[in-house]
Coordinates of C-alpha atoms and ligand atoms in Angstrom, one line a residue:
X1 CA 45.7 10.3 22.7
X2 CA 42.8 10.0 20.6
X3 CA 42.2 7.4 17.9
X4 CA 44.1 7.5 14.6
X5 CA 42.2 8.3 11.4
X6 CA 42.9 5.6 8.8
X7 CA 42.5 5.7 5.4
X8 CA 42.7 3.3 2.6
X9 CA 44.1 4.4 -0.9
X10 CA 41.8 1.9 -3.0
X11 CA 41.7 0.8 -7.1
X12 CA 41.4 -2.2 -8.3
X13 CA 42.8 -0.8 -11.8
X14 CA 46.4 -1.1 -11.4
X15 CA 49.0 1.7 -12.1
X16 CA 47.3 4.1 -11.2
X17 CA 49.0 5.5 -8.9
X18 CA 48.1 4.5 -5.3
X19 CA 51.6 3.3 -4.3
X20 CA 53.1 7.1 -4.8
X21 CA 49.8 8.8 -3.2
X22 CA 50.2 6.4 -0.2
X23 CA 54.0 7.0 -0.1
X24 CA 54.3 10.6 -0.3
X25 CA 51.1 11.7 1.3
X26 CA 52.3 9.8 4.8
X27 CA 55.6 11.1 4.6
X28 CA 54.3 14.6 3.9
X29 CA 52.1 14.4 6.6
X30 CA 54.7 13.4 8.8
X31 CA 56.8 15.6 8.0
X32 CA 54.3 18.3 9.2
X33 CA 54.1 17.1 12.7
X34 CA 51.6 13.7 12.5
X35 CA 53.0 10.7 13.3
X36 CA 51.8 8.4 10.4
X37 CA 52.1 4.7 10.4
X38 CA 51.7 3.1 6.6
X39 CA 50.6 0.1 6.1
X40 CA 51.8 -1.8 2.8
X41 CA 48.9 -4.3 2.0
X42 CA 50.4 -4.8 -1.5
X43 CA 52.2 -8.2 -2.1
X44 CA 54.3 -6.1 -4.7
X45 CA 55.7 -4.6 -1.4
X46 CA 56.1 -1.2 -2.9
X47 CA 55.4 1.2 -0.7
X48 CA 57.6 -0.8 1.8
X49 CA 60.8 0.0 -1.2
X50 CA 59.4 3.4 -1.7
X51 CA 60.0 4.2 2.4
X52 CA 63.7 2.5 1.6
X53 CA 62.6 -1.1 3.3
X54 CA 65.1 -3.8 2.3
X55 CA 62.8 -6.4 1.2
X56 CA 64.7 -9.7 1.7
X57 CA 66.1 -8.9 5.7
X58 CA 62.1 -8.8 6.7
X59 CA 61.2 -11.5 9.2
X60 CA 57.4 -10.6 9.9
X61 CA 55.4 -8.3 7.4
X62 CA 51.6 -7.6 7.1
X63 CA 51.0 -11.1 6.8
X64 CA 51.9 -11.8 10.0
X65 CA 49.6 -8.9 11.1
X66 CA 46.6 -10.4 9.0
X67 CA 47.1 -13.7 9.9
X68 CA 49.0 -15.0 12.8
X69 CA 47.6 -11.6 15.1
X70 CA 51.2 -10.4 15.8
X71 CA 51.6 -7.2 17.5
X72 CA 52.0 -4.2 16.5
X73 CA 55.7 -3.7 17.9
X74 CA 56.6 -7.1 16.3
X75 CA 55.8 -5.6 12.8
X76 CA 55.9 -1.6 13.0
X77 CA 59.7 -0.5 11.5
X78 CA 60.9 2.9 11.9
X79 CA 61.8 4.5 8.8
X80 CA 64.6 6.9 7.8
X81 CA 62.2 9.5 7.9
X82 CA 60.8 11.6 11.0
X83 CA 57.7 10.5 12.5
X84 CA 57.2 7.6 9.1
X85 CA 56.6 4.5 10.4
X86 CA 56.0 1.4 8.0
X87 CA 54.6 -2.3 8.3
X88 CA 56.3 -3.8 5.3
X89 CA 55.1 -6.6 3.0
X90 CA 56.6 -8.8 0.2
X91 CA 55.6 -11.2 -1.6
X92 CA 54.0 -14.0 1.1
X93 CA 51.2 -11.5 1.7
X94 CA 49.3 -13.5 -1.5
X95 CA 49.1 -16.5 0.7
X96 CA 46.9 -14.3 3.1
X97 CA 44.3 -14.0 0.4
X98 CA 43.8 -18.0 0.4
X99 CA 44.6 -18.6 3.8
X100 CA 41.8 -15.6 4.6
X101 CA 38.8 -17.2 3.1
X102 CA 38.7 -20.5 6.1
X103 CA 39.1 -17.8 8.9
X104 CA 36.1 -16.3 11.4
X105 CA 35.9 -12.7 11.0
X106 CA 38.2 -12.6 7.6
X107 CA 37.3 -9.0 6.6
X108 CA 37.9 -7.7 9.8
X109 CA 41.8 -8.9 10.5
X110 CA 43.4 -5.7 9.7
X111 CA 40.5 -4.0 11.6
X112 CA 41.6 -6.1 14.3
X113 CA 45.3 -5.1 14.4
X114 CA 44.7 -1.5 13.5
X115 CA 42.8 -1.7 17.1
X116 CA 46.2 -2.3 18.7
X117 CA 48.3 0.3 16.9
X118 CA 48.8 3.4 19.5
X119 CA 50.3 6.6 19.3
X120 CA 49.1 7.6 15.5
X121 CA 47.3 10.3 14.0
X122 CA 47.0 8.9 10.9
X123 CA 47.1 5.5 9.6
X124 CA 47.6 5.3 5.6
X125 CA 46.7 2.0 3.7
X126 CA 47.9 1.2 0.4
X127 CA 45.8 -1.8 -1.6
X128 CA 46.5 -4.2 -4.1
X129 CA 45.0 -3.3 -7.5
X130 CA 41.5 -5.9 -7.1
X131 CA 38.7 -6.2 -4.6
X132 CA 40.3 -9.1 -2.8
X133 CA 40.0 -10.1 0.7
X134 CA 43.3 -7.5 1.2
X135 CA 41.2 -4.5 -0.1
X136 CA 38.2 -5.3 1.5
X137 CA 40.2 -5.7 4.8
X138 CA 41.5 -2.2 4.4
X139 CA 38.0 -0.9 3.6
X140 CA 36.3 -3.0 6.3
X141 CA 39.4 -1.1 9.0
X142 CA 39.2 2.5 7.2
X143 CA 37.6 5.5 8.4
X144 CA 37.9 7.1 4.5
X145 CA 39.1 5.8 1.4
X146 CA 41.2 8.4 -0.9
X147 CA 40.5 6.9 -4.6
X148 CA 43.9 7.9 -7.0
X149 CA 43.0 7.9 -10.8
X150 CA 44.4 8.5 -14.1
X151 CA 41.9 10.9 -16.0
X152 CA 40.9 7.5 -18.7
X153 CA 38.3 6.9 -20.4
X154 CA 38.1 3.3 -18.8
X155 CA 38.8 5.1 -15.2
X156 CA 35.1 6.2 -14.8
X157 CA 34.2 2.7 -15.4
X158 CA 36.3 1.8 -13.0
X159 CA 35.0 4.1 -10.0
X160 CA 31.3 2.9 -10.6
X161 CA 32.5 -0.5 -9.9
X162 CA 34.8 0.6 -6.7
X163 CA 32.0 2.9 -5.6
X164 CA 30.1 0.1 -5.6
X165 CA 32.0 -2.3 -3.4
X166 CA 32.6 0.4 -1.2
X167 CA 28.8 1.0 -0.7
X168 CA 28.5 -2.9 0.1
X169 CA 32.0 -3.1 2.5
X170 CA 29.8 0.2 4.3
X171 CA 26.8 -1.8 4.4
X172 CA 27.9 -5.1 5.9
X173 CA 31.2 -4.5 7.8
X174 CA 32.0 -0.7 8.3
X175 CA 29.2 1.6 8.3
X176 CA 31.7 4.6 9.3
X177 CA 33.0 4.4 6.0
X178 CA 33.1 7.4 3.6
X179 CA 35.0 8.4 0.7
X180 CA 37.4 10.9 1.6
X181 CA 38.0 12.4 -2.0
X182 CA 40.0 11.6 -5.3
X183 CA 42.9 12.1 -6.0
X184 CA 44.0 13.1 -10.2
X185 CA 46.7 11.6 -11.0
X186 CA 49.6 11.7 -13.4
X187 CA 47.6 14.4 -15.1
X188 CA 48.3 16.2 -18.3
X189 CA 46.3 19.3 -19.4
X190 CA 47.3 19.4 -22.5
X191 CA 45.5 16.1 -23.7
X192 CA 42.0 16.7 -24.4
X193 CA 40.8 13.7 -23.6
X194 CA 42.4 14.3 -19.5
X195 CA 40.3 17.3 -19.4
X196 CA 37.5 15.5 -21.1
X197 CA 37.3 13.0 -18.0
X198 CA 38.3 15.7 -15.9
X199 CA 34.9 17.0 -16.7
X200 CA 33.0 14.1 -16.6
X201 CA 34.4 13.5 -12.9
X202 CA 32.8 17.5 -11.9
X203 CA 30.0 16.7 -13.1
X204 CA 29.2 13.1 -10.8
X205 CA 32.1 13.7 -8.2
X206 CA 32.7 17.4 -8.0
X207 CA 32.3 17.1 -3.5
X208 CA 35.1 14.2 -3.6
X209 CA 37.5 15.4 -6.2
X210 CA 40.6 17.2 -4.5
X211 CA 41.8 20.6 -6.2
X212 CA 45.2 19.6 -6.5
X213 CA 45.5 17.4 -9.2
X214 CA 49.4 15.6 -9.6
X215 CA 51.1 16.2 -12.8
X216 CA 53.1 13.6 -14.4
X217 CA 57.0 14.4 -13.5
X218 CA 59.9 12.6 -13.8
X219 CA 61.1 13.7 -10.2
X220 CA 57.9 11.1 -8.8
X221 CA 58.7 8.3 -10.7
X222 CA 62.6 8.1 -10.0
X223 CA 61.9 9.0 -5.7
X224 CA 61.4 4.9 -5.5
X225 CA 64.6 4.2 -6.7
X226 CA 66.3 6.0 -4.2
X227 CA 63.8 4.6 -1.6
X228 CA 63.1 8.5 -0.8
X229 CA 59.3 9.7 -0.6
X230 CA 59.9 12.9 -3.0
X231 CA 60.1 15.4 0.1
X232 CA 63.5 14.0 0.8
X233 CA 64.4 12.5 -2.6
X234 CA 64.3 16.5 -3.9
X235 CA 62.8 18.8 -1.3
X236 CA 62.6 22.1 -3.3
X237 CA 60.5 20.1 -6.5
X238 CA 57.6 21.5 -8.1
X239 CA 56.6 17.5 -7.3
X240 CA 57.3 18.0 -3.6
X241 CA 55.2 20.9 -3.6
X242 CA 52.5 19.8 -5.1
X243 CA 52.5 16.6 -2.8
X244 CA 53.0 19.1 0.4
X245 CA 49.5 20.9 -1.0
X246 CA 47.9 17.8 -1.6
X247 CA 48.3 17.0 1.9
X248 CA 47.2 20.4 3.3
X249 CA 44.2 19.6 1.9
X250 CA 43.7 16.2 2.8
X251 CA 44.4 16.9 6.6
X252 CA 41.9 19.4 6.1
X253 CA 39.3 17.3 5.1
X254 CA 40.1 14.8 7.8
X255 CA 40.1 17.6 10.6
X256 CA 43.4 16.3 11.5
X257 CA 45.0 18.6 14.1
X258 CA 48.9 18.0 15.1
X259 CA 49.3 17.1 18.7
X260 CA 52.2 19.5 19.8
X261 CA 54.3 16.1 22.2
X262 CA 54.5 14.4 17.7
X263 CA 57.0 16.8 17.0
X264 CA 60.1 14.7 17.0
Ligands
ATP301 N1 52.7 11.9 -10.9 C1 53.4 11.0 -11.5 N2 54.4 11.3 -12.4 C2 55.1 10.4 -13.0 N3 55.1 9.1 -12.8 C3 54.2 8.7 -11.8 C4 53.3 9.6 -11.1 N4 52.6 8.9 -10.3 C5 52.9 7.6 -10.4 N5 53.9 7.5 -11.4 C6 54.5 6.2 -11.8 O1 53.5 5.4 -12.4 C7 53.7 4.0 -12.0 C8 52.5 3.5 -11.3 O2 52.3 4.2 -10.0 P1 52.0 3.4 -8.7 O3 52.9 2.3 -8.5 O4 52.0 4.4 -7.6 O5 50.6 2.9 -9.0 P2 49.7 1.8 -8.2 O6 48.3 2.1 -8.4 O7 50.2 1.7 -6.8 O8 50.1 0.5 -9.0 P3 49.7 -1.0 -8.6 O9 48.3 -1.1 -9.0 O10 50.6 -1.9 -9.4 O11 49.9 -1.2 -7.1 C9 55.0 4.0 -11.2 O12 56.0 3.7 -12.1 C10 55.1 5.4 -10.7 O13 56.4 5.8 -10.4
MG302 MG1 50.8 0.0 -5.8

């Protein structure tokens, strides 16, 4: 089997919504045949509650990836949902950011494990919301990184500073790195000033920018609850499809073909 492509979902603004693009992108992609392995590398742990992880029964987590090398098969859980597999996190992953900095190689420890993972297409990364040592891990491991963002004003600020620690993690660690695309998030066209940015982001990022942009819906923001990505919590959604079209395109842009043996 060939290698998996891995992506990070990176912004150090918080809220943005990388949690739910991480979430529902890898279990829409599994759904259509990949097998997807996500990788929580949030100490909020939400994309492992968003999969329906039970936080507190967890004995090894992505810390234990990052920092004591365990295995793959010692952290990897099988979720609830076909082909969705998750390495959880909670809360001791913000140890890893101190115990990091003393350690040979600290940017490449996710790289490291990733290395070991077999039997993935795709391998989906969801950051904290900085440029720590966890980010940088993801971006130093990544093949692309799939920037979600609110259409702000203070956004665009934003993406000239990620852009530019992306353009350093390509220069020193990872120069295979690329940014896959963006994604719009929790848009609404009625406000002026979201189609405002929205134009400002053609203009500089028209190549990255992905066409389907994600409304804001009630039927994303309650999915978590239920620990349901939103093509189980309610399959037949405008939500669901919009995630399900999102992904079409996103596979598309990877190249990503389905390997007939994933179907389970
Ligand atoms: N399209 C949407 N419609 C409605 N609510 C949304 C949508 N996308 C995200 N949300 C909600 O917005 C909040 C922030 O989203 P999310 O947790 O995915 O962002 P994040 O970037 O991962 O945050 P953090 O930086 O804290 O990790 C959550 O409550 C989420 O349910
Ligand atoms: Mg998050």
């Amino acid at each position: 089997m060939s290698k998996p492509y891995v992506v990070a979902f990176a912004n150090q603004k918080g809220g943005v919504g990388k949690t739910t693009s991480c979430v529902n992108i890898a279990s829409c992609a599994a759904e259509k045949g990949f097998r997807v392995l996500l990788i929580d590398s949030d100490p909020q742990g939400n994309s492992s509650s968003g999969v329906g992880v039970a936080k507190r029964q967890l004995e090894m987590t992505t810390y234990d990836a990052l920092i004591d090398d365990a295995k793959p098969e010692e952290v990897v859980m099988k979720t609830a949902f076909s082909n969705l597999y998750v390495v959880p996190s909670t809360i001791t992953l913000a140890g890893a950011e101190f115990e990091l900095v003393d350690m040979k190689r600290r940017e490449a420890k996710m790289k490291a494990f990733i290395e070991k993972c077999e039997g993935y297409d795709l391998i989906v990364i969801d950051c904290p919301p900085s440029l720590s040592m966890l980010t940088i891990n993801a971006l130093t491991a990544a093949d692309g990184v799939i920037i979600p963002m609110q259409c702000e004003y203070y956004a665009l600020e934003g993406l000239t500073q990620l852009m530019g620690t992306i353009k350093r993690v390509k220069e020193m660690y990872n120069p295979g790195l690329s940014v896959l695309g963006i994604i719009i998030t929790m848009f609404n066209g009625r406000l002026n000033l979201s189609t405002a940015v929205l134009g400002e982001l053609k203009k500089y990022y028209k190549d990255k920018l992905f066409n389907t942009a994600v409304p804001r819906l009630v039927r994303i923001s309650e999915a978590p609850g239920f620990g349901e990505p939103i093509n189980y919590h309610d399959k037949y959604s405008k939500a669901s499809e919009v995630y399900m079209k999102l992904t079409d395109e996103i596979i598309a842009r990877i190249g990503l073909k389905p390997e007939k043996s994933n179907k389970e």
